[in-house]
Amino acid sequence: METSEIRRRFLQYFEDRGHTVVPSAPLPSPDPNLLFNVAGMAQFVPYFVGQQTPPYPRATSVQKCVRTLDIEEVGKTTRHGTFFQMNGNFSFGDYFKEKAIEYAWELVTKPQNEGGYGFDESVLYASVYYDDDEAIALWKRIAGLPDDRIVRLGMKDNFWSMGIPGPCGPCSEILIDRGPEFGADRDWEAGDRYLEFWNLVFMQNIRGEGGGKEGYEILGELPKKNIDTGLGLERVAYLLQGVDNMYEIDEIYPVIERASELSGRKYGVEHVDDVRFRVVADHVRSALMLIGDGVTPGNEQGGYVLRRLLRRAIRSMRLLGYEDPSLVELLPTSLEQMKKSYPELEADFGRISQVAYAEEEAFRRTLTAGTTIFDVAVRDTKASGAHQLEGSKAFQLHDTYGFPIDLTIEMAAEQGLNVDTEGFRSLMKEQRERAKADARAKKAGHADTSGYRELREKGVTEFTGYQELSTDSQVRGLLREGAVAPFAEQGETVEVVLEKTPFYAESGGQIADEGLILGDGLRLKVLDVQRPVKGLIVHKAEILEGVLRPGENVHAAVDHEWRVSACQAHSGTHVVHAALRQVLGPNALQSGSYNKPGYLRLDFAWSSALDPSTRSEIEEVANLAVRKDLPVSAQYMTLPEAREWGALALFGETYDEQVRVVEIGGPWSRELCGGTHVKHSSQVGALTVTGESSVGAGVRRIEAFVGLEALHYLGRERALVRLLSENLKTRPEELPAKVADLAERLRAAEKELERVRAAQVLEAAGELAKNPKDVFGVQYVGHRAPDGVNGGDLRKLALDIRGRMANDKPAVIAVLSVNDGKPGVVIALNDLAREWRLKAGDLVRVAAEKLGGRGGGKDDVAQGGGTDPAGADEALAAVEHTVGHLVTG
């Protein structure tokens, strides 16, 4: 049975039993403590913890998940994967244990020709929380399981919580006995023979503070009992498809087959290669799904995880012997399998592939740069006489340059060197511990939303801002530091909740409105507006006059000029987005935006910089749309209707079933959007593009001013051109040629200055070579050159001095200069000095240490530098002292 069919049957089964089918939430998690959704119940947490009222009593979903804690273990075992899918059915105070067990058992055991999964009942077991006698009785009655096929387990294995105070409860799992070839009889801990594939959580208790899976107190029972289940889609797939592990199911294995064809190596022959094949297949699929949900490669948060997954896949292909770009072959293979369940991937594949291929190209360049750094590290290691590359070097290559450790090990072996893997792993462990500590600190700071929930229970805040800029309203409540407060006085800044408001809360890239809240003897300045929980609009406001209390009648008024400019910017963002797609094609899709009065920026999928003519064309298309005075309208519809209508949605955003679609000029611009807009495109005013830049692999950013800000910007530009024309005594249209001529003359002057300075430096060589200092038979020259001498000229000076000195005695030359505040030093030795077992590399390290830096090189010439120019004289003295010590020691 194909994985997509297992998925379809699950949703169909529960839909037929009164469950609302809820689409998967995007992979990026809205929880600040998490990067990605890691469980099927993630999007239902607000219902379970009481932050929001569930819109349905029971639901079902197949949630996309990514877990990366064990990323280094992927492929080494048959269990670790990054992307996976969790089938779930949920009850919010509706049915409980009996129905949950009944539904699960029926679907699992019902024959396949009747819509079930057709598992053999004789090999199925149930695990329960050790004192959950109710669940045991239900398994016996509903499933007919005997005592010897019901396993009692403790809190660690069969009791669930979110890891923080809140809902919790006992679990019951369905397990399958895979046979003696997978382990010993009744060995529940190993996890290979008795494989759990469906976990039923009976959410009935409230837990207190404490760590771990067992170290917390059960405080009591929930007022409403809930059901949360999770059936691992990939596990069911490999059980029903007759393969041994998740990597060999229909959604993953074709990538392994394609990787095998490309590399010429076979899967299933050598464990080391099998690990690499599995890494490739897992990570390519995960990358496909992450990019599909709007994640782009970067150096922080989810972007870093995606970058790491892509790079691990690429380098695994290299380690399999395939040196050419591989994603162009592997990503379409993964798409062919995943589009059966997620058809939107095919529609968006142009953008997805563009992002992925750009990252591969960037990583190939990184590998080239990393190889250069690696070569230097190898040279230094060999020069010191060591046979092992330091763990710190390997970690630097991995952490700073993205150089994989196994590639470092392989390349080091080619050079006859080992790698201090223990040192490397120790540094990696320290990094992980720091990351975990940061995560724990963030978790401890989990925002308390109880005050917001209390006010939300009094009703939804009505937003009137689409129709009006001022509204008579009433104060529903106020909060001070998150807690409901009875009053607030002049001078305080508090959060205010109104029954209705015209103030737009920050969302969709548009910042919040500003304005005033007025009342009898009251005057409040609105500083910010947010939606901390769904349905509640909260105004952060400074009380300028009076005492504020709940129940006060007030008049809420948005700053008119602020809103007008904000509408221009938001509508301008849609116009620029449509212009981008018209000029560049349908793959130039928005991946993020930010707009405030008079200014907009828009991130979009594109792999290369826009040339000036393309930027000008985009600007012209946008301004033509403005001039056409296109109608701007908004209407509500269901999400499926909006998608069928061709409305564009922002990647990674979660939308309600009812969505708002904003049109500008009909199908020319049709997007899901909750922001405020102008009535006609002409009201955007002037639009001028001010910049375009890269914000990550495959993602560009365009910035623009609109309305009065655009005119002000153009006015500043015009004044600048006028000033330059006057100073350079030329007409504006001749400025580019004039500036280019001046730049060329400046470069020529700098080159001449450099030549003169180098000649002046080298003039000193003759005099210095005539008067060396005798250091126990060694001719020693220690010279501090004038400030500003670069490394190249410093090296020339040292070699020139050495060439002028007599060869019948050993000679050591140390020259130093401070350039741009940073000291540099060069050491040169003649042949006789090296015969006396002196080495330039050793001596330059002595000097560099005094300069707060490091250095290295060959035995005859070495170069170094540092950050502390105050140590310059001491560095030269240290070299002299070391020479004397070495020749007399």
Short mmCIF file of C-alpha atoms in Angstrom, two decimals, residues 23 637-644 649 655-659 672:
data_model
loop_
_atom_site.label_atom_id
_atom_site.label_comp_id
_atom_site.label_asym_id
_atom_site.label_seq_id
_atom_site.Cartn_x
_atom_site.Cartn_y
_atom_site.Cartn_z
CA PRO A 23 -4.76 20.68 6.75
CA MET A 637 -14.07 32.99 0.72
CA THR A 638 -12.92 29.55 1.81
CA LEU A 639 -9.25 28.67 1.50
CA PRO A 640 -9.90 26.01 -1.20
CA GLU A 641 -11.96 28.56 -3.17
CA ALA A 642 -9.15 31.12 -2.90
CA ARG A 643 -6.60 28.62 -4.17
CA GLU A 644 -8.87 27.59 -7.04
CA ALA A 649 -0.51 32.75 -0.24
CA TYR A 655 -4.66 30.52 7.33
CA ASP A 656 -8.17 30.06 8.66
CA GLU A 657 -10.77 28.25 6.59
CA GLN A 658 -12.28 31.65 5.70
CA VAL A 659 -9.67 33.93 4.12
CA LEU A 672 -4.45 36.32 0.54
#
